[in-house]
Each structure stands twice: as structure tokens, then as C-alpha cells.
Short mmCIF file of C-alpha atoms in Angstrom, two decimals:
data_model
loop_
_atom_site.label_atom_id
_atom_site.label_comp_id
_atom_site.label_asym_id
_atom_site.label_seq_id
_atom_site.Cartn_x
_atom_site.Cartn_y
_atom_site.Cartn_z
CA UNK A 1 -95.00 32.19 63.78
CA UNK A 2 -98.31 32.53 61.92
CA UNK A 3 -100.11 35.62 60.62
CA UNK A 4 -103.45 35.93 58.87
CA UNK A 5 -103.31 38.20 55.83
CA UNK A 6 -105.73 41.12 55.46
CA UNK A 7 -104.16 42.38 52.21
CA UNK A 8 -103.89 41.84 48.44
CA UNK A 9 -101.03 41.35 45.95
CA UNK A 10 -99.11 39.57 48.73
CA UNK A 11 -96.43 37.79 46.68
CA UNK A 12 -95.43 40.99 44.93
CA UNK A 13 -95.21 42.91 48.20
CA UNK A 14 -93.14 40.19 49.89
CA UNK A 15 -90.75 40.04 46.93
CA UNK A 16 -90.36 43.81 46.97
CA UNK A 17 -89.59 43.80 50.70
CA UNK A 18 -87.07 40.95 50.45
CA UNK A 19 -85.31 42.73 47.57
CA UNK A 20 -84.56 45.64 49.91
CA UNK A 21 -82.76 43.26 52.32
CA UNK A 22 -80.24 42.08 49.69
CA UNK A 23 -80.06 38.66 51.36
CA UNK A 24 -79.67 35.20 49.77
CA UNK A 25 -83.23 34.02 48.98
CA UNK A 26 -84.42 30.82 47.29
CA UNK A 27 -88.04 31.06 46.04
CA UNK A 28 -90.34 28.18 45.07
CA UNK A 29 -94.06 27.57 44.55
CA UNK A 30 -96.09 24.35 44.73
CA UNK A 31 -99.61 23.02 45.25
CA UNK A 32 -100.40 21.19 48.50
CA UNK A 33 -103.36 18.92 49.07
CA UNK A 34 -103.82 17.68 52.63
CA UNK A 35 -106.26 15.25 54.18
CA UNK A 36 -106.69 15.17 57.97
CA UNK A 37 -107.59 11.96 59.77
CA UNK A 38 -108.93 10.83 63.12
CA UNK A 39 -111.46 8.38 64.50
CA UNK A 40 -115.09 9.40 64.86
CA UNK A 41 -114.55 9.66 68.61
CA UNK A 42 -111.54 11.98 68.04
CA UNK A 43 -109.03 9.65 69.70
CA UNK A 44 -106.00 11.50 68.32
CA UNK A 45 -107.40 14.86 69.40
CA UNK A 46 -107.65 13.59 72.97
CA UNK A 47 -103.86 13.13 72.79
CA UNK A 48 -103.56 16.63 71.26
CA UNK A 49 -102.19 14.93 68.11
CA UNK A 50 -102.90 15.94 64.53
CA UNK A 51 -102.58 13.44 61.65
CA UNK A 52 -102.53 14.30 57.96
CA UNK A 53 -101.37 13.12 54.56
CA UNK A 54 -99.96 15.68 52.12
CA UNK A 55 -99.40 15.52 48.38
CA UNK A 56 -96.91 17.98 46.88
CA UNK A 57 -97.10 18.97 43.24
CA UNK A 58 -94.73 21.42 41.54
CA UNK A 59 -93.82 22.21 37.92
CA UNK A 60 -91.57 19.60 36.27
CA UNK A 61 -91.38 17.39 39.38
CA UNK A 62 -93.23 14.14 40.24
CA UNK A 63 -95.90 14.24 42.95
CA UNK A 64 -94.76 13.27 46.44
CA UNK A 65 -97.06 12.11 49.28
CA UNK A 66 -96.08 11.98 52.94
CA UNK A 67 -97.85 11.42 56.22
CA UNK A 68 -97.26 13.75 59.17
CA UNK A 69 -98.21 13.59 62.82
CA UNK A 70 -97.92 16.64 65.07
CA UNK A 71 -97.78 15.90 68.78
CA UNK A 72 -98.79 18.06 71.74
CA UNK A 73 -97.26 21.55 71.78
CA UNK A 74 -98.12 25.13 72.68
CA UNK A 75 -99.17 28.43 71.11
CA UNK A 76 -98.11 31.77 72.63
CA UNK A 77 -99.17 35.00 70.95
CA UNK A 78 -99.23 33.44 67.46
CA UNK A 79 -95.94 31.54 67.94
CA UNK A 80 -96.57 27.82 67.43
CA UNK A 81 -94.33 25.12 68.92
CA UNK A 82 -95.27 21.49 68.06
CA UNK A 83 -93.01 18.50 67.43
CA UNK A 84 -93.80 16.77 64.13
CA UNK A 85 -92.79 13.52 62.39
CA UNK A 86 -92.88 12.93 58.62
CA UNK A 87 -92.80 9.71 56.60
CA UNK A 88 -93.03 9.39 52.80
CA UNK A 89 -95.81 7.04 51.62
CA UNK A 90 -97.25 5.75 48.32
CA UNK A 91 -100.99 6.21 48.98
CA UNK A 92 -103.22 8.80 50.63
CA UNK A 93 -104.06 6.48 53.54
CA UNK A 94 -101.78 6.95 56.59
CA UNK A 95 -100.09 4.02 58.34
CA UNK A 96 -99.58 4.77 62.03
CA UNK A 97 -97.01 2.01 62.49
CA UNK A 98 -94.55 3.96 60.33
CA UNK A 99 -94.15 6.67 63.01
CA UNK A 100 -91.68 6.25 65.93
CA UNK A 101 -93.18 4.00 68.56
CA UNK A 102 -92.13 6.20 71.48
CA UNK A 103 -94.31 9.19 70.49
CA UNK A 104 -97.52 7.40 71.48
CA UNK A 105 -99.17 7.42 74.93
CA UNK A 106 -98.62 4.07 76.68
CA UNK A 107 -102.34 3.24 76.63
CA UNK A 108 -102.81 3.94 72.88
CA UNK A 109 -104.16 0.98 70.84
CA UNK A 110 -102.59 1.69 67.43
CA UNK A 111 -104.25 -1.17 65.59
CA UNK A 112 -107.72 -0.13 66.76
CA UNK A 113 -107.07 3.53 65.89
CA UNK A 114 -105.76 2.52 62.45
CA UNK A 115 -108.92 0.53 61.69
CA UNK A 116 -111.18 3.43 62.70
CA UNK A 117 -109.38 6.25 60.84
CA UNK A 118 -111.44 8.40 58.49
CA UNK A 119 -110.85 11.67 56.62
CA UNK A 120 -112.50 14.56 58.46
CA UNK A 121 -111.54 17.50 56.24
CA UNK A 122 -109.10 18.57 53.51
CA UNK A 123 -107.03 21.61 52.66
CA UNK A 124 -106.03 22.63 49.15
CA UNK A 125 -103.74 25.60 48.69
CA UNK A 126 -100.84 27.12 46.79
CA UNK A 127 -97.69 27.56 48.86
CA UNK A 128 -95.13 30.25 48.06
CA UNK A 129 -91.85 29.64 49.91
CA UNK A 130 -88.85 31.90 50.40
CA UNK A 131 -85.78 30.29 52.01
CA UNK A 132 -83.87 33.20 53.56
CA UNK A 133 -80.33 33.30 54.92
CA UNK A 134 -80.06 36.05 57.54
CA UNK A 135 -76.89 38.14 58.11
CA UNK A 136 -76.25 36.27 61.37
CA UNK A 137 -76.33 32.94 59.49
CA UNK A 138 -79.82 31.89 60.64
CA UNK A 139 -82.01 30.12 58.09
CA UNK A 140 -85.66 31.22 58.00
CA UNK A 141 -88.48 29.84 55.89
CA UNK A 142 -91.13 32.39 54.92
CA UNK A 143 -94.29 30.74 53.61
CA UNK A 144 -97.43 32.27 52.08
CA UNK A 145 -100.42 29.91 51.73
CA UNK A 146 -103.60 30.78 49.81
CA UNK A 147 -106.48 28.37 49.22
CA UNK A 148 -109.31 26.79 51.23
CA UNK A 149 -110.33 24.24 53.86
CA UNK A 150 -113.28 21.97 53.01
CA UNK A 151 -115.40 19.55 55.05
CA UNK A 152 -118.75 18.02 54.10
CA UNK A 153 -119.46 20.72 51.53
CA UNK A 154 -118.44 23.62 53.78
CA UNK A 155 -115.34 25.72 53.19
CA UNK A 156 -113.13 28.33 54.86
CA UNK A 157 -110.52 30.57 53.20
CA UNK A 158 -106.76 30.09 53.76
CA UNK A 159 -104.76 33.31 53.43
CA UNK A 160 -101.82 33.26 55.83
CA UNK A 161 -98.10 33.76 56.26
CA UNK A 162 -95.80 31.63 58.40
CA UNK A 163 -92.26 32.24 59.53
CA UNK A 164 -90.31 29.17 60.62
CA UNK A 165 -86.81 29.15 62.04
CA UNK A 166 -84.89 26.34 60.31
CA UNK A 167 -81.58 26.93 62.07
CA UNK A 168 -80.08 29.70 64.20
CA UNK A 169 -81.35 32.48 66.47
CA UNK A 170 -85.10 32.92 67.08
CA UNK A 171 -84.68 36.72 66.98
CA UNK A 172 -84.32 36.35 63.20
CA UNK A 173 -88.02 35.62 62.73
CA UNK A 174 -88.95 38.59 64.92
CA UNK A 175 -86.80 40.79 62.70
CA UNK A 176 -88.43 39.49 59.51
CA UNK A 177 -91.91 39.85 61.03
CA UNK A 178 -91.26 43.53 61.71
CA UNK A 179 -90.33 44.02 58.07
CA UNK A 180 -93.51 42.27 56.88
CA UNK A 181 -95.60 44.56 59.08
CA UNK A 182 -94.21 47.52 57.14
CA UNK A 183 -95.60 46.27 53.83
CA UNK A 184 -98.62 44.07 54.68
CA UNK A 185 -101.77 44.25 56.81
CA UNK A 186 -101.47 41.22 59.09
CA UNK A 187 -102.73 39.87 62.39
CA UNK A 188 -101.54 36.95 64.53
CA UNK A 189 -102.99 33.58 63.59
CA UNK A 190 -104.01 31.78 66.77
CA UNK A 191 -105.52 28.71 65.09
CA UNK A 192 -103.73 26.26 62.85
CA UNK A 193 -105.31 25.08 59.60
CA UNK A 194 -106.03 21.80 61.36
CA UNK A 195 -107.83 23.49 64.28
CA UNK A 196 -109.94 25.45 61.80
CA UNK A 197 -110.68 22.24 59.91
CA UNK A 198 -111.84 20.45 63.07
CA UNK A 199 -114.12 23.40 63.86
CA UNK A 200 -115.54 23.19 60.33
CA UNK A 201 -116.09 19.43 60.68
CA UNK A 202 -117.87 19.87 64.04
CA UNK A 203 -119.84 22.97 62.88
CA UNK A 204 -118.15 25.05 65.59
CA UNK A 205 -117.43 28.76 65.47
CA UNK A 206 -114.22 30.08 67.03
CA UNK A 207 -115.01 31.04 70.63
CA UNK A 208 -114.16 34.54 71.85
CA UNK A 209 -113.56 35.69 75.43
CA UNK A 210 -116.32 37.44 77.35
CA UNK A 211 -114.38 38.70 80.36
CA UNK A 212 -110.83 39.44 81.42
CA UNK A 213 -108.93 36.40 82.70
CA UNK A 214 -107.68 35.94 86.23
CA UNK A 215 -104.01 35.05 85.70
CA UNK A 216 -103.59 31.34 86.38
CA UNK A 217 -100.22 30.35 87.81
CA UNK A 218 -98.75 28.05 90.44
CA UNK A 219 -99.22 29.48 93.93
CA UNK A 220 -95.53 28.91 94.65
CA UNK A 221 -94.46 30.76 91.51
CA UNK A 222 -91.90 33.56 91.81
CA UNK A 223 -92.53 37.13 90.61
CA UNK A 224 -90.85 36.57 87.26
CA UNK A 225 -93.07 33.57 86.49
CA UNK A 226 -96.22 35.46 87.50
CA UNK A 227 -95.25 38.43 85.31
CA UNK A 228 -94.49 36.39 82.20
CA UNK A 229 -97.43 34.00 82.67
CA UNK A 230 -99.77 36.94 83.10
CA UNK A 231 -98.40 38.69 80.03
CA UNK A 232 -98.86 35.53 77.93
CA UNK A 233 -102.46 35.03 79.07
CA UNK A 234 -103.36 38.71 78.64
CA UNK A 235 -101.77 38.81 75.17
CA UNK A 236 -103.75 35.72 74.14
CA UNK A 237 -106.95 37.38 75.40
CA UNK A 238 -106.11 40.54 73.45
CA UNK A 239 -105.52 38.61 70.22
CA UNK A 240 -108.73 36.62 70.66
CA UNK A 241 -110.58 39.93 70.98
CA UNK A 242 -108.99 41.13 67.74
CA UNK A 243 -110.03 37.92 65.97
CA UNK A 244 -113.51 38.23 67.48
CA UNK A 245 -114.00 41.82 66.35
CA UNK A 246 -112.74 41.17 62.82
CA UNK A 247 -115.18 38.25 62.55
CA UNK A 248 -118.09 40.03 64.29
CA UNK A 249 -117.52 43.80 64.67
CA UNK A 250 -119.44 44.38 67.90
CA UNK A 251 -118.84 47.11 70.45
CA UNK A 252 -118.84 44.73 73.42
CA UNK A 253 -115.94 42.78 71.87
CA UNK A 254 -114.15 46.07 71.22
CA UNK A 255 -114.70 46.98 74.87
CA UNK A 256 -113.05 43.68 75.89
CA UNK A 257 -110.18 44.50 73.53
CA UNK A 258 -109.55 47.83 75.28
CA UNK A 259 -109.82 46.14 78.69
CA UNK A 260 -107.11 43.68 77.57
CA UNK A 261 -104.76 46.54 76.69
CA UNK A 262 -105.43 48.11 80.09
CA UNK A 263 -104.81 44.76 81.84
CA UNK A 264 -101.42 44.39 80.14
CA UNK A 265 -100.43 47.95 81.03
CA UNK A 266 -101.58 47.38 84.61
CA UNK A 267 -99.13 44.46 84.85
CA UNK A 268 -96.23 46.79 84.05
CA UNK A 269 -97.43 49.14 86.78
CA UNK A 270 -97.83 46.35 89.36
CA UNK A 271 -94.32 44.99 88.80
CA UNK A 272 -92.57 48.26 87.95
CA UNK A 273 -90.36 48.29 91.07
CA UNK A 274 -89.09 44.82 90.15
CA UNK A 275 -88.54 45.38 86.42
CA UNK A 276 -84.82 46.02 85.96
CA UNK A 277 -84.93 47.42 82.41
CA UNK A 278 -86.81 50.67 83.03
CA UNK A 279 -86.32 51.98 79.49
CA UNK A 280 -87.88 48.96 77.80
CA UNK A 281 -90.68 48.88 80.40
CA UNK A 282 -91.52 52.54 79.79
CA UNK A 283 -91.34 52.15 76.00
CA UNK A 284 -93.85 49.27 75.99
CA UNK A 285 -96.10 51.03 78.48
CA UNK A 286 -96.04 54.18 76.35
CA UNK A 287 -97.12 52.19 73.28
CA UNK A 288 -99.91 50.53 75.25
CA UNK A 289 -101.09 53.95 76.45
CA UNK A 290 -101.05 55.18 72.86
CA UNK A 291 -103.58 52.54 71.78
CA UNK A 292 -105.65 52.85 74.96
CA UNK A 293 -105.99 56.56 74.20
CA UNK A 294 -106.82 55.86 70.53
CA UNK A 295 -109.69 53.64 71.66
CA UNK A 296 -110.81 55.81 74.59
CA UNK A 297 -114.00 56.65 72.64
CA UNK A 298 -115.24 53.06 72.98
CA UNK A 299 -116.55 53.65 76.50
CA UNK A 300 -118.80 56.50 75.34
CA UNK A 301 -119.79 54.60 72.20
CA UNK A 302 -121.07 51.76 74.36
CA UNK A 303 -123.02 54.24 76.48
CA UNK A 304 -124.58 55.89 73.41
CA UNK A 305 -125.48 52.48 72.01
CA UNK A 306 -127.21 51.61 75.29
CA UNK A 307 -129.15 54.88 75.19
CA UNK A 308 -130.24 54.30 71.58
CA UNK A 309 -131.06 50.62 72.03
CA UNK A 310 -134.80 50.23 71.40
CA UNK A 311 -135.02 47.58 74.12
CA UNK A 312 -132.76 49.54 76.48
CA UNK A 313 -133.78 50.84 79.90
CA UNK A 314 -133.93 54.50 78.82
CA UNK A 315 -135.23 54.42 75.25
CA UNK A 316 -138.90 54.81 76.21
CA UNK A 317 -138.16 58.06 78.03
CA UNK A 318 -135.79 59.32 75.34
CA UNK A 319 -138.46 58.83 72.67
CA UNK A 320 -140.47 61.64 74.29
CA UNK A 321 -137.99 64.05 72.70
CA UNK A 322 -137.37 63.68 68.95
CA UNK A 323 -134.73 66.40 69.27
CA UNK A 324 -132.84 64.32 71.85
CA UNK A 325 -133.02 61.19 69.68
CA UNK A 326 -131.53 63.10 66.74
CA UNK A 327 -128.86 64.60 69.00
CA UNK A 328 -127.82 61.11 70.20
CA UNK A 329 -127.70 59.80 66.62
CA UNK A 330 -125.53 62.74 65.59
CA UNK A 331 -123.07 62.12 68.44
CA UNK A 332 -122.97 58.41 67.69
CA UNK A 333 -122.01 59.03 64.04
CA UNK A 334 -118.89 60.88 65.20
CA UNK A 335 -117.27 57.69 66.48
CA UNK A 336 -114.84 55.80 64.19
CA UNK A 337 -116.50 53.23 61.96
CA UNK A 338 -115.75 49.50 61.70
CA UNK A 339 -113.30 49.86 58.83
CA UNK A 340 -111.23 52.44 60.72
CA UNK A 341 -111.07 50.13 63.74
CA UNK A 342 -110.06 47.14 61.62
CA UNK A 343 -107.34 49.19 59.95
CA UNK A 344 -105.85 50.02 63.37
CA UNK A 345 -105.99 46.38 64.45
CA UNK A 346 -103.84 45.25 61.50
CA UNK A 347 -101.61 48.33 61.47
CA UNK A 348 -97.82 48.17 61.56
CA UNK A 349 -97.57 49.87 64.95
CA UNK A 350 -100.13 47.62 66.63
CA UNK A 351 -98.53 44.50 65.17
CA UNK A 352 -95.13 45.67 66.40
CA UNK A 353 -96.56 46.16 69.89
CA UNK A 354 -97.84 42.58 69.92
CA UNK A 355 -94.52 41.33 68.54
CA UNK A 356 -92.62 43.19 71.28
CA UNK A 357 -94.84 41.60 73.93
CA UNK A 358 -94.40 38.16 72.38
CA UNK A 359 -90.61 38.55 72.21
CA UNK A 360 -90.63 39.73 75.81
CA UNK A 361 -92.56 36.60 76.84
CA UNK A 362 -90.55 34.09 74.77
CA UNK A 363 -87.05 35.48 75.37
CA UNK A 364 -87.75 37.05 78.79
CA UNK A 365 -86.12 40.25 77.59
CA UNK A 366 -87.30 42.14 80.70
CA UNK A 367 -85.64 40.96 83.89
CA UNK A 368 -87.93 40.80 86.94
CA UNK A 369 -85.99 40.96 90.20
CA UNK A 370 -87.16 38.81 93.15
CA UNK A 371 -89.13 40.26 96.06
CA UNK A 372 -87.97 40.29 99.68
CA UNK A 373 -91.26 38.60 100.58
CA UNK A 374 -92.88 35.49 99.13
CA UNK A 375 -95.16 36.00 96.14
CA UNK A 376 -98.38 35.45 98.09
CA UNK A 377 -97.38 38.18 100.55
CA UNK A 378 -96.48 40.43 97.61
CA UNK A 379 -99.93 39.78 96.13
CA UNK A 380 -101.67 40.55 99.44
CA UNK A 381 -99.73 43.81 99.80
CA UNK A 382 -100.60 44.98 96.26
CA UNK A 383 -104.27 44.04 96.73
CA UNK A 384 -104.42 45.93 100.02
CA UNK A 385 -102.88 49.01 98.41
CA UNK A 386 -105.31 48.88 95.50
CA UNK A 387 -108.27 48.61 97.87
CA UNK A 388 -107.18 51.68 99.83
CA UNK A 389 -106.89 53.64 96.58
CA UNK A 390 -110.40 52.59 95.54
CA UNK A 391 -112.24 53.84 98.64
CA UNK A 392 -115.45 55.61 97.65
CA UNK A 393 -115.85 57.73 100.76
CA UNK A 394 -116.35 61.50 100.86
CA UNK A 395 -118.03 64.31 102.72
CA UNK A 396 -120.58 65.27 100.05
CA UNK A 397 -124.23 64.76 100.98
CA UNK A 398 -126.22 66.11 98.02
CA UNK A 399 -126.86 63.30 95.55
CA UNK A 400 -125.50 65.26 92.56
CA UNK A 401 -122.22 65.88 94.40
CA UNK A 402 -122.08 62.23 95.46
CA UNK A 403 -122.69 61.17 91.84
CA UNK A 404 -119.81 63.33 90.65
CA UNK A 405 -117.52 61.83 93.27
CA UNK A 406 -118.51 58.27 92.36
CA UNK A 407 -117.80 58.92 88.68
CA UNK A 408 -114.40 60.39 89.53
CA UNK A 409 -113.53 57.25 91.55
CA UNK A 410 -114.63 54.74 88.89
CA UNK A 411 -111.13 54.36 87.41
CA UNK A 412 -109.61 53.66 90.83
CA UNK A 413 -112.11 50.84 91.38
CA UNK A 414 -111.32 49.40 87.95
CA UNK A 415 -107.58 49.43 88.79
CA UNK A 416 -108.28 47.64 92.07
CA UNK A 417 -110.22 44.93 90.24
CA UNK A 418 -107.42 44.61 87.66
CA UNK A 419 -104.96 43.95 90.50
CA UNK A 420 -107.26 41.08 91.44
CA UNK A 421 -107.09 39.78 87.86
CA UNK A 422 -103.30 39.71 88.10
CA UNK A 423 -102.80 38.42 91.64
CA UNK A 424 -106.09 36.96 92.84
CA UNK A 425 -105.27 33.35 91.90
CA UNK A 426 -102.95 33.08 94.90
CA UNK A 427 -106.07 32.85 97.07
CA UNK A 428 -109.06 30.52 97.33
CA UNK A 429 -111.34 30.80 94.26
CA UNK A 430 -114.82 30.86 95.79
CA UNK A 431 -113.93 33.40 98.50
CA UNK A 432 -112.20 35.59 95.92
CA UNK A 433 -115.11 35.45 93.50
CA UNK A 434 -117.67 36.26 96.19
CA UNK A 435 -115.67 39.35 97.16
CA UNK A 436 -115.09 40.46 93.55
CA UNK A 437 -118.77 40.00 92.65
CA UNK A 438 -119.75 42.49 95.35
CA UNK A 439 -117.37 45.11 93.94
CA UNK A 440 -118.41 44.29 90.37
CA UNK A 441 -121.97 45.17 91.43
CA UNK A 442 -120.67 48.55 92.57
CA UNK A 443 -118.91 49.02 89.23
CA UNK A 444 -122.06 48.06 87.32
CA UNK A 445 -123.93 50.79 89.21
CA UNK A 446 -121.18 53.27 88.35
CA UNK A 447 -121.41 52.30 84.68
CA UNK A 448 -125.15 52.94 84.69
CA UNK A 449 -124.53 56.24 86.45
CA UNK A 450 -122.06 57.18 83.72
CA UNK A 451 -124.75 56.42 81.10
CA UNK A 452 -127.19 58.70 82.87
CA UNK A 453 -124.58 61.44 83.17
CA UNK A 454 -123.95 61.25 79.46
CA UNK A 455 -127.67 61.57 78.86
CA UNK A 456 -127.77 64.67 81.07
CA UNK A 457 -124.99 66.26 79.00
CA UNK A 458 -127.06 65.70 75.87
CA UNK A 459 -130.12 67.19 77.57
CA UNK A 460 -128.13 70.32 78.37
CA UNK A 461 -127.33 70.69 74.67
CA UNK A 462 -131.02 70.89 73.75
CA UNK A 463 -132.81 74.18 73.28
CA UNK A 464 -135.17 74.60 74.97
CA UNK A 465 -134.25 72.24 77.80
CA UNK A 466 -136.83 69.46 78.27
CA UNK A 467 -137.91 69.95 81.88
CA UNK A 468 -139.93 66.75 82.01
CA UNK A 469 -136.92 64.65 81.05
CA UNK A 470 -134.66 66.65 83.38
CA UNK A 471 -136.99 65.98 86.31
CA UNK A 472 -136.98 62.26 85.50
CA UNK A 473 -133.18 62.38 85.23
CA UNK A 474 -132.80 63.93 88.70
CA UNK A 475 -135.06 61.31 90.24
CA UNK A 476 -133.21 58.47 88.50
CA UNK A 477 -129.80 59.80 89.59
CA UNK A 478 -130.89 60.10 93.21
CA UNK A 479 -132.23 56.54 93.24
CA UNK A 480 -129.12 55.14 91.55
CA UNK A 481 -126.75 56.92 93.94
CA UNK A 482 -128.64 55.35 96.85
CA UNK A 483 -128.41 51.89 95.22
CA UNK A 484 -124.65 52.25 94.63
CA UNK A 485 -124.15 53.35 98.24
CA UNK A 486 -125.96 50.24 99.47
CA UNK A 487 -123.88 48.02 97.16
CA UNK A 488 -120.75 49.76 98.43
CA UNK A 489 -121.67 49.12 102.06
CA UNK A 490 -122.30 45.45 101.26
CA UNK A 491 -118.91 45.15 99.53
CA UNK A 492 -117.19 46.75 102.53
CA UNK A 493 -118.87 44.26 104.87
CA UNK A 494 -117.11 41.32 103.17
CA UNK A 495 -113.64 40.47 104.48
CA UNK A 496 -111.10 40.85 101.65
CA UNK A 497 -110.04 37.39 100.47
CA UNK A 498 -106.32 38.09 100.89
CA UNK A 499 -106.82 38.76 104.63
CA UNK A 500 -108.72 35.54 105.26
#
């Protein structure tokens, strides 16, 4: 389990925490220099293999060099699982023939790969290691690495903690992680040092998600598999959003972050009748709601940013009123700043929420009972229910009343679309996407309507009221309500993909 450190004086804080546990601990420190190898065509990467040499140096001990190959594995919520093989060598040049022959793909030409190997990047860091014996007898290695990755003159900082289970029960590392959250600002590390090094070598930035995922699972999967697969994919999306915001603090990434929290909570709602452990379900859902509420301001912040954007659709009109511009700036300054957001993202409570979700996924601590119907039928039923709850009909005829009704029904439409994110993959992709696009157009109109409504609230706060702007606002609202109604009628004309 890997965490990136957003803190200082780490060794001292770890030592202080471990002292409170009164457990057997063996501490050591050493320098590690690693070189990572592949061919220019990235042959090993195509196998999802990573090859390195490592030289250890520690006080009063001779240097030791070994070669390591890590074969294909998986990463879930910051928990890394990859088989690895180590062989001690005398030089810094790896010899592939020294690894077990059966780890290689049958078509691999080892001699050709060996001849084409070159060093792509290096890592140089100090490693602090605490070997910990837990009360249950489990052995856990806690490692803190600090240094840098270099490639062709470019560098990237290493500042991370890893927890590795040597022997025993995996719950031991979850327990230690919780303790570290209480004394350090951390966040899950989704990329290994090697992955970061490859990105540095190829001049690539880490990619961040732009939209919520549609849960990908086998169409014959049972409810339990769908639930846990969806949780894993949604948690990964959430953590990518955190990494994205900490690297580039933009409101649109923060909006995706909030949407990820809502998607995870929606999964607990969708499957609630099949989740046996109601207490654990409700506890997790309560924590999710806590953070969704904490970040509820993001929606309005995005709207204010759109209104103040000099290239935005409304800025030209807004500029007619200096008083309105100043009012918008004043409201915008009331939102939390970047540092406050970052502090929440690495907070103990938020890290514990992610850890709970990860433990739930890995250990399947929530039991999901089977359905009386097959999973595809279950998906169709839930999608039908969500559609009925998202109907935009009403008896109002005046455009202001219709606008109010549309805004009040926006959340129901979002929930319906989230059900599609969770269960839509059981149906044909192109038909599903065509249907969802029509409803996403409706939602886009609602979002614009919400922006205009916010603008109207700010106009009401002005004294005297700007009649010219108010007249423009009324005209714009009426036109937008008509556009949304047309989009809604088009969406209704498309047969829902789960009925096809």
C-alpha cells in the first residue's frame, strides 16, 4: 500500500506514532540507487514487466547490487499487487537469463531483448525502514522513501510511504495506515516510481479523468461482482481526481471529484436492499454524505466562475453593471481557497473513508445478497425506476414557473444518469450512449439555467435594480426554457436502451 506524503518531519512523526504502539520494531536506513531498463520500443512494458537494478548502501556494510523484475499485477485504490523476482549481481547491467524461465511470455526473445536493453531513468533516494511485529503476529514493513527520479536531465521528487505485509493478515496494514493518517498528511499513491519514471522518460504528464466512468463488468456478472467492481472503478476515479487537483487546482477537476463521491454513494443506494450489513453500509454512506456536503459549494463556484469568465457567454452583459461585477467578485471570494481544499483532501477523515472503501473492496467486508432475477433484469428494473423519478413534466405554463420546476428536478435527472453509470454496461454501447447523450443535453440546459438563476439572485441584491439587465434576463430565461423543453421532448422520443 503506497501513500504520497504531503508533510514534513516525517521520520520523527512516524517514530513518535510507533512508540505509542509499544510493539517490537526494528529500524534501519540506507541509500538506494536504481536504474530502470527496457528496449527503445518498450518491449518489457508491452508485457507489463518492469526491470531494474538496485544498489544498496548502508553505514558499515558493503554495497550490494541486485536485479529485479516485476511482472504483471494490479493496483486497487493505492494497494499494489505485483509478483517480483530478485537476483544478486556484480555489475549494474541486468542479465535476463538469471530470472526464472517460466515468467516470460512464450513468444519473448530473451537474447534479442538483452542486446537492446538501455537505461531509461534512475531513482536515487534514502529509505527509512521499520520492521513491525503486530499483536496478531503479522509482520509489516513500513518504508519511507525520500529522493528523486531523473531522466535525461529532468527530475521528479520522491516523498512516499509504503506498507508491505511480509507475513500474516492483510488487515494489519489497514490498521497501521489508520494510525499514520492520525499523524501525517497523506494521499494514496496510484503510480509506482517506475510508472513515474517512464512518464518522465516519455515527457508525459499523468492523465486525469474528464468524466465519470460507466462501470465495466462482465454482462453475466452477479450483483456482488457488479457492486465491488463498480466501487473499485469509482474509487480509482476519485483518487485520480484528487491527484489531478493537487497537481493542477482547477474547479472542473474539483467538480469531477465531487461527482465521484456522489457516484460511490449512489452505488450504496442502488444496492441497499441487497447489502446485508446495514450498519456498515449506513456508516460509509454517512461519511460520503459528510464530504459531499462539505464540497456542496463547488457547484455554485463553477457557476460564478462561468459568470466572471471574460470569454464566457454572459460577461459582456454583466460588464454593463460595475456594481454587479463587484458583487460577483465578492461572492466568489467567500468560497474556500485552494489550500483549504487540499487540506481536506489529505485529512485523516478523508483518508480513512478511502481506506474503508479499499478494505471493503479487497476483503469484501460488505455481503451483497443475490437477486431473484438475473443481473441484466435487475439493471433494467433500476434504470426504469430512475427514469420514472426523473420525469420533468408539470402543469405550470409560465416560463418562470417552468424554470423553477426544471431546477427542482435537476437532481433527479442526475441520479437517473448515475444509475446508467452503474448499470448501463449490461446493454449495447452505441444505443446506450445515444440515449444518454440526449438526456445529457437536457442536463446541460438545466446547468445553464442554474447559472442564469444565480445571476438573477445577484441582480436582486443590487440597489437600485438594473432594469435593463433584468429585462435581458427574462428574455434569456424564456428562450432557454423553450430550448430545454425541446431537448426533453427529443430525449423522450428515444426508446430507452434497456427496453430495446
